[in-house]
Short mmCIF file of C-alpha atoms in Angstrom, two decimals:
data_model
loop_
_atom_site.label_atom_id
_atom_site.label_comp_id
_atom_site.label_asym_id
_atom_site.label_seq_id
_atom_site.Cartn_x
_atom_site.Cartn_y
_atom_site.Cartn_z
CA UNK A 1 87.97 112.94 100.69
CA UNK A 2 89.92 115.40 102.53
CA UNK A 3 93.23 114.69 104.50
CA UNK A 4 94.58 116.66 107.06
CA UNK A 5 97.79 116.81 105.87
CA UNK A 6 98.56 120.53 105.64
CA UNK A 7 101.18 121.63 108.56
CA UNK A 8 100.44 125.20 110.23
CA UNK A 9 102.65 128.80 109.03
CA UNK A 10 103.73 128.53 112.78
CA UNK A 11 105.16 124.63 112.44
CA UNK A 12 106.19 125.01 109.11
CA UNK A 13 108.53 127.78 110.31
CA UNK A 14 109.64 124.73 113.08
CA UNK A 15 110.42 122.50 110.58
CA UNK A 16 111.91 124.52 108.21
CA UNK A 17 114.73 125.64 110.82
CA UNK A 18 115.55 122.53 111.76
CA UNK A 19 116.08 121.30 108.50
CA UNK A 20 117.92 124.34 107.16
CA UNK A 21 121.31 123.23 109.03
CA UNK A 22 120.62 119.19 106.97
CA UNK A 23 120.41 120.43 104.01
CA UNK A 24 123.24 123.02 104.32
CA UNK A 25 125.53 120.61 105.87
CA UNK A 26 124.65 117.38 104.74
CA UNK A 27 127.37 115.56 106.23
CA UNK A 28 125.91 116.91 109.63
CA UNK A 29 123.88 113.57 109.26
CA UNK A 30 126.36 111.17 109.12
CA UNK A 31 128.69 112.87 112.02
CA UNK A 32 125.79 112.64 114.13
CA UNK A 33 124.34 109.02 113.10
CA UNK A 34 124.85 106.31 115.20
CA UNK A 35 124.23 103.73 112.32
CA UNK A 36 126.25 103.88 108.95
CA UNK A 37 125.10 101.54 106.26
CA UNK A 38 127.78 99.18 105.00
CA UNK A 39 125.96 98.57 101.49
CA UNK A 40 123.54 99.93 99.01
CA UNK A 41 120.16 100.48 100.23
CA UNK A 42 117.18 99.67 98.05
CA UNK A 43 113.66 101.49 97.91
CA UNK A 44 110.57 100.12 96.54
CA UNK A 45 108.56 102.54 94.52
CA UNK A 46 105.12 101.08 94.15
CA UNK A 47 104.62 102.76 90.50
CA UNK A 48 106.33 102.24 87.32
CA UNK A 49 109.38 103.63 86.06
CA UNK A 50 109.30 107.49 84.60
CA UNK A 51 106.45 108.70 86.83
CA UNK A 52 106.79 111.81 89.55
CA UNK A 53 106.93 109.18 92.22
CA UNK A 54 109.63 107.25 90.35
CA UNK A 55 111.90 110.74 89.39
CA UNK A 56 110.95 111.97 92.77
CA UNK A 57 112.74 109.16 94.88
CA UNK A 58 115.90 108.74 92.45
CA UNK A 59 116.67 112.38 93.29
CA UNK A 60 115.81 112.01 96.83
CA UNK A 61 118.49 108.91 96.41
CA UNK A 62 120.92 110.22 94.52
CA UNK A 63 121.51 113.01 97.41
CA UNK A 64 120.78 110.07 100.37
CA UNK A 65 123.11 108.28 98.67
CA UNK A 66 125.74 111.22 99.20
CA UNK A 67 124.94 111.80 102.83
CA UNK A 68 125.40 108.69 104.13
CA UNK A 69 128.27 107.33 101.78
CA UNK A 70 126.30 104.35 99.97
CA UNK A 71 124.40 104.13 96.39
CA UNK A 72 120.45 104.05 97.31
CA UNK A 73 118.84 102.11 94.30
CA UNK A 74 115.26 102.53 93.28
CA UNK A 75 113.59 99.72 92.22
CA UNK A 76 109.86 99.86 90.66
CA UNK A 77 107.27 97.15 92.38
CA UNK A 78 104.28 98.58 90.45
CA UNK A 79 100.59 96.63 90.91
CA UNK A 80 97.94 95.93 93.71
CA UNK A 81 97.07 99.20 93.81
CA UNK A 82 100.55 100.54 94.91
CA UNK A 83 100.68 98.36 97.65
CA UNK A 84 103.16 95.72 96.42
CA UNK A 85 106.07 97.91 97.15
CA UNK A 86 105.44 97.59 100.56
CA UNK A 87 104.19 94.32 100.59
CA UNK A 88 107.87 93.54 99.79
CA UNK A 89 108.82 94.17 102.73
CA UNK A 90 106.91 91.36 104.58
CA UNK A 91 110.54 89.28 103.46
CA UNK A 92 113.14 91.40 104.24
CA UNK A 93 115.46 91.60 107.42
CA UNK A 94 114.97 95.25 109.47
CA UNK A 95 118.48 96.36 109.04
CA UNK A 96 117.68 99.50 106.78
CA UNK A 97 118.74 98.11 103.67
CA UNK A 98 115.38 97.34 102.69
CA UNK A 99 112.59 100.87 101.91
CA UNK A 100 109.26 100.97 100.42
CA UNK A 101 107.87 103.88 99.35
CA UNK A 102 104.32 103.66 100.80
CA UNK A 103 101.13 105.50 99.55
CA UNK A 104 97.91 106.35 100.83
CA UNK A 105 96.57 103.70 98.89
CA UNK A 106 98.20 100.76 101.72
CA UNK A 107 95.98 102.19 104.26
CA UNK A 108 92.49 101.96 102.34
CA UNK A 109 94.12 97.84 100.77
CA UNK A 110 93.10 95.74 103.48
CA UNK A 111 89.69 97.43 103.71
CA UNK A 112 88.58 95.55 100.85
CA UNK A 113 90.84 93.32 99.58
CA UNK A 114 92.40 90.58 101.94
CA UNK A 115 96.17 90.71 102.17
CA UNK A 116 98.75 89.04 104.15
CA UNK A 117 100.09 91.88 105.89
CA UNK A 118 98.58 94.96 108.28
CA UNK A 119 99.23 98.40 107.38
CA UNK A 120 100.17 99.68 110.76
CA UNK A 121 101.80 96.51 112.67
CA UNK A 122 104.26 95.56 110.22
CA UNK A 123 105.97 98.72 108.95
CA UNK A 124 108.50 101.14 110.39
CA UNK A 125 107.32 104.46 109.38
CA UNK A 126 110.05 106.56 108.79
CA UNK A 127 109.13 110.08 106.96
CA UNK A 128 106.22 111.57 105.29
CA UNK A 129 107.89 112.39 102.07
CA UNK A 130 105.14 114.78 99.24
CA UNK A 131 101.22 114.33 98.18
CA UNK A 132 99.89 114.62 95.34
CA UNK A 133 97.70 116.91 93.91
CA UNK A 134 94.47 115.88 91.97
CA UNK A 135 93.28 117.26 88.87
CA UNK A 136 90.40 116.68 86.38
CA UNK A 137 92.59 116.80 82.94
CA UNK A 138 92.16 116.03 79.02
CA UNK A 139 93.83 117.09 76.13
CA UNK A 140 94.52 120.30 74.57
CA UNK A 141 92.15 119.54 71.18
CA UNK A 142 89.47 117.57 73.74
CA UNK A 143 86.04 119.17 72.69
CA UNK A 144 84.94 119.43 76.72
CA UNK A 145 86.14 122.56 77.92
CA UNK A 146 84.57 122.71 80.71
CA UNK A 147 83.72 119.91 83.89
CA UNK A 148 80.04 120.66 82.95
CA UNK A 149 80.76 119.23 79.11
CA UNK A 150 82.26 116.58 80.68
CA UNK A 151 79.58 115.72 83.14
CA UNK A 152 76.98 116.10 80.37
CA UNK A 153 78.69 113.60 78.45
CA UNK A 154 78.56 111.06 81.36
CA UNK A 155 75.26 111.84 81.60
CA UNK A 156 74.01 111.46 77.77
CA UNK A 157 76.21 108.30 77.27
CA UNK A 158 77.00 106.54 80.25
CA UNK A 159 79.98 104.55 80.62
CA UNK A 160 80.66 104.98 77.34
CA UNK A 161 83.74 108.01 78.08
CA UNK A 162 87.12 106.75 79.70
CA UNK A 163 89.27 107.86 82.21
CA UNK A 164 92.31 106.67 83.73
CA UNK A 165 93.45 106.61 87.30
CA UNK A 166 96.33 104.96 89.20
CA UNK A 167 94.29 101.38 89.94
CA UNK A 168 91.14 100.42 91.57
CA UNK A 169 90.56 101.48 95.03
CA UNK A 170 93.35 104.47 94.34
CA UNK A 171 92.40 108.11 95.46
CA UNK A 172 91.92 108.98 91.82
CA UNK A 173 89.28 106.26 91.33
CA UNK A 174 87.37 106.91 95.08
CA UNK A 175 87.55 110.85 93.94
CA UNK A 176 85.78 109.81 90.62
CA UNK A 177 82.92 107.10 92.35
CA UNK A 178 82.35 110.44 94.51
CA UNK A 179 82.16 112.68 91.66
CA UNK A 180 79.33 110.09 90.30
CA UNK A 181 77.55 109.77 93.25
CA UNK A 182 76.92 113.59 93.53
CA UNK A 183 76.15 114.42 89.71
CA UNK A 184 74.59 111.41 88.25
CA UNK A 185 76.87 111.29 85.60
CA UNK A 186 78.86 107.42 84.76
CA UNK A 187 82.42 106.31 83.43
CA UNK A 188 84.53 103.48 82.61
CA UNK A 189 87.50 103.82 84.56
CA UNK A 190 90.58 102.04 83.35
CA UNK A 191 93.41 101.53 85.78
CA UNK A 192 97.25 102.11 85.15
CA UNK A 193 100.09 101.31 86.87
CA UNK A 194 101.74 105.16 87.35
CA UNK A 195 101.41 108.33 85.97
CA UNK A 196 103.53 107.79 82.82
CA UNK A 197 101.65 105.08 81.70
CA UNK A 198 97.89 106.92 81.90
CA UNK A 199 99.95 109.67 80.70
CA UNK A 200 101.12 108.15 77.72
CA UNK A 201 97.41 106.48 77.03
CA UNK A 202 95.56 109.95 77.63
CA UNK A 203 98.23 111.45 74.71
CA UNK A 204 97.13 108.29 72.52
CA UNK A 205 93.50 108.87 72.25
CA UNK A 206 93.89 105.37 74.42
CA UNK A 207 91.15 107.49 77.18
CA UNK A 208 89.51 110.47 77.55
CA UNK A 209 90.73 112.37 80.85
CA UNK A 210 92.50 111.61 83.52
CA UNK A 211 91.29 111.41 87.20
CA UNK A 212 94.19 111.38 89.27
CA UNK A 213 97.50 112.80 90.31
CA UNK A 214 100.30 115.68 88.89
CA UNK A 215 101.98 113.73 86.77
CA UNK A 216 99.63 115.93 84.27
CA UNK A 217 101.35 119.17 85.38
CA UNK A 218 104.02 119.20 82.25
CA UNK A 219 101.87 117.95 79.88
CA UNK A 220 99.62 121.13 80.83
CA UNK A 221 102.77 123.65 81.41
CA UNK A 222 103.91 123.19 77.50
CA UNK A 223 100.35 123.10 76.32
CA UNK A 224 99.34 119.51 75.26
CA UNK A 225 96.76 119.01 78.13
CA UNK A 226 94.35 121.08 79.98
CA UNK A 227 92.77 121.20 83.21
CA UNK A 228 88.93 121.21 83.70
CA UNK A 229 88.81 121.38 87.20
CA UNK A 230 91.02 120.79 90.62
CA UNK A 231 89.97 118.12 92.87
CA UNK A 232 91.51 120.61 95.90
CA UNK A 233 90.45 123.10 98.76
CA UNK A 234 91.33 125.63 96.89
CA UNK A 235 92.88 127.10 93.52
CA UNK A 236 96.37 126.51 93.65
CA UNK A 237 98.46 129.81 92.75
CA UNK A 238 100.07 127.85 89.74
CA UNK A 239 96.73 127.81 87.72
CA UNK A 240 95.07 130.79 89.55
CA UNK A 241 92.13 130.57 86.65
CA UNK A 242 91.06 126.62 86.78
CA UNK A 243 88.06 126.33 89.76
CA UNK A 244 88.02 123.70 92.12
CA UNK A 245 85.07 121.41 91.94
CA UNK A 246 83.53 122.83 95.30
CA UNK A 247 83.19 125.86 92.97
CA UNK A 248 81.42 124.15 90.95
CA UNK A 249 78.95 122.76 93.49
CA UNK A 250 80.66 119.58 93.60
CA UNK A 251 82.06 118.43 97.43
CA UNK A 252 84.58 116.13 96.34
CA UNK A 253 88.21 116.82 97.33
CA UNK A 254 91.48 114.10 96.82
CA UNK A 255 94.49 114.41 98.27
CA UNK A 256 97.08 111.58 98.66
CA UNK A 257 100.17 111.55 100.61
CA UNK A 258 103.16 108.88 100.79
CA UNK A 259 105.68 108.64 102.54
CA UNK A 260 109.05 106.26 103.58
CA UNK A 261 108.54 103.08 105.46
CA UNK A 262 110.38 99.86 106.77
CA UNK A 263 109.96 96.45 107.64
CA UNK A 264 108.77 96.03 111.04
CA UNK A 265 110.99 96.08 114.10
CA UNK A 266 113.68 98.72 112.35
CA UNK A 267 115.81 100.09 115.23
CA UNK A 268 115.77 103.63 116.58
CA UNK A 269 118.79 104.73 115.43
CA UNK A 270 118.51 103.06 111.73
CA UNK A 271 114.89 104.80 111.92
CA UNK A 272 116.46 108.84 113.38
CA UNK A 273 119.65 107.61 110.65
CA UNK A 274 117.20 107.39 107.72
CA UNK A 275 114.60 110.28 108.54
CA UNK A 276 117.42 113.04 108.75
CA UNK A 277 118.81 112.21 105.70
CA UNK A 278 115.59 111.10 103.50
CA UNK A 279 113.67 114.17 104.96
CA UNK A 280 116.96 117.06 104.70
CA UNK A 281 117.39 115.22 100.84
CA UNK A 282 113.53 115.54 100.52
CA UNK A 283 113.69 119.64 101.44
CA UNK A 284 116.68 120.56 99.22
CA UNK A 285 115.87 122.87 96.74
CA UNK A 286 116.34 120.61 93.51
CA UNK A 287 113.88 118.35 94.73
CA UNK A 288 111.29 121.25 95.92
CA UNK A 289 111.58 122.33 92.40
CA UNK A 290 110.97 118.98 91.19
CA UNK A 291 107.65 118.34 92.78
CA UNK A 292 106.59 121.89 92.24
CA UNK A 293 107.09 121.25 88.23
CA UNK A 294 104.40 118.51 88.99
CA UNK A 295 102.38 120.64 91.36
CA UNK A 296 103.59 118.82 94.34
CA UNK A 297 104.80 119.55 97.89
CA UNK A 298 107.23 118.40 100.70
CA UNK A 299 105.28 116.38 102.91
CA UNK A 300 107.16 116.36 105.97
CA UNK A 301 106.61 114.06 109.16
CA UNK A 302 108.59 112.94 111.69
CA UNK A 303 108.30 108.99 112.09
CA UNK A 304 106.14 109.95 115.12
CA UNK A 305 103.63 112.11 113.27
CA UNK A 306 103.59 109.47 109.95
CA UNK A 307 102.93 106.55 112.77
CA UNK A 308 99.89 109.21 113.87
CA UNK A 309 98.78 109.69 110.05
CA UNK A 310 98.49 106.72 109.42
CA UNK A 311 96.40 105.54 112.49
CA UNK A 312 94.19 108.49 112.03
CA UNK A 313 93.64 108.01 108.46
CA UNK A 314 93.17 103.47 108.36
CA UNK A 315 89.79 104.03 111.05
CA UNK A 316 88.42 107.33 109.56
CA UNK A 317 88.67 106.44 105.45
CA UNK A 318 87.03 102.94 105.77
CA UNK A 319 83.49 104.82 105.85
CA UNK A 320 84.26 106.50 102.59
CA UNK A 321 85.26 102.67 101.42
CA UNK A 322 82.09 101.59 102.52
CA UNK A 323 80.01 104.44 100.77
CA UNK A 324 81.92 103.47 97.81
CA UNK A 325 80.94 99.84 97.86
CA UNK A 326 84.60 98.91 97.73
CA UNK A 327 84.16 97.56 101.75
CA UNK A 328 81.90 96.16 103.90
CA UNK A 329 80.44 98.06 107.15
#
């Protein structure tokens, strides 16, 4: 399941530039906005409170909120696969007042499920904000050690382990239908509503590993979880001694970007308004060390390269959907 999501040293250098005079001069943004928000400005964050997505956005608030003089509220919309955040929107008036923080997961939705909304025509996209990086991950006294103990015991007892993702149809569960499909090996998978709460259930004894996102990365900095395997093109410099499945011989990769979007029909200037100060907020250093203490990354995109994402991404994943047996050809 791999995403072309990874910018090149030359355009990173481009970016970086641009956005070193933002986040050095924040109120550079609001001298040079044509649209200044009267009142608070809420964002929908499709998971529940206390996950990286959740601490993520009320830091990237708390300094939005600075740059362009008004509070910006987070307010959790959990369920449907982390596409009721943005399904929110489908009510509200595009004036900028209204955000959803929209995953990966509301352009593989409508594939499979039928919903009364379309995940290009009726969103603003406004800036590509991290992704997150996939792990396979069980605690510190689990007796597999390694992804082959693990696979064995999907193999000897089928069905009979759990693991926990982020919700049916989620990267975390597609990754783990394609980890199945190559090694013959079978799970339960229970679905969660964020991070925290499969965190939480995977400390309890509630599941047996997790499948999914870097909300594990504390819980395996201080020592009460360990990694079996990354579910990434490469080893990641962090944990320079945990393989990658395609190590292992197994071609599976998840990756899972999200980003900022808006109802449909925002304005131009709301839309320039909101990526400068979202995407400067997103590269300050308190929130790059943020999302590296849960192996994450700034994600950045203009509103004209998210738009392209997500175009690119809604035709070429409904395959994998397919293979799956979430969709129908």
């Amino acid at each position: 399941m791999t995403d072309p999501t990874t910018f090149s040293p030359r355009r990173r250098a481009v970016v970086a530039a641009g956005l070193g005079s933002l986040i050095a001069a924040p109120g550079l943004v609001r001298a040079q906005a044509a649209w200044k928000p009267e009142r608070p400005i809420t964002v929908y964050n499709p998971f529940a409170v206390g996950g990286i997505t959740d601490l993520h956005m009320r830091l990237v608030g708390e300094k939005v909120g600075k740059m362009l003089g008004q509070q910006v509220l987070i307010d959790a919309k959990p369920g449907a696969a982390g596409t009721l955040a943005p399904a929110t929107l489908m009510t509200a008036k595009p004036d900028g007042y209204q955000l959803a923080v929209y995953t990966i997961n509301s352009l593989r939705y409508p594939h499979y499920q039928q919903v009364n909304w379309h995940p290009l025509n009726d969103f603003t996209f406004i800036t590509g904000l991290s992704s997150y990086t996939f792990a396979l991950v069980v605690r510190a006294d689990s007796p597999w050690k390694t992804v082959q103990d693990l696979l064995a015991a999907g193999k000897a007892s089928p069905e009979k382990h759990t693991f926990g993702t982020s919700g049916i149809g989620g990267s975390g569960h597609l990754m783990m239908i394609e980890i199945e499909q190559k090694t013959g090996a079978r799970f339960t998978h229970v679905p969660y509503k964020g991070g925290a709460e499969w965190m939480q259930a995977l400390m309890a004894g509630q599941i047996d590993f997790i499948a999914d996102a870097s909300q594990w990365g504390p819980f395996v900095d201080d020592g009460r979880a360990r990694i079996l395997a990354m579910v990434t093109e490469a080893r990641l410099p962090k944990y320079p001694n945990v393989p990658t499945l395609r190590e292992l011989g197994i071609d599976a990769v998840g990756q899972s970007p999200y980003g900022l979007v808006g109802p449909k029909g925002l304005p131009p200037n709301i839309v320039q308004t909101l990526y400068e100060a979202f995407n400067a907020a997103n590269n300050d250093p308190a929130t790059v060390e943020l999302l590296a203490r849960y192996v994450q990354v700034p994600w950045n995109r203009n509103p004209t390269e998210y738009r392209a994402f997500a175009e690119s991404y809604f035709v070429s994943v409904k395959p994998l959907l397919v293979k799956a047996g979430l969709a129908k050809g």
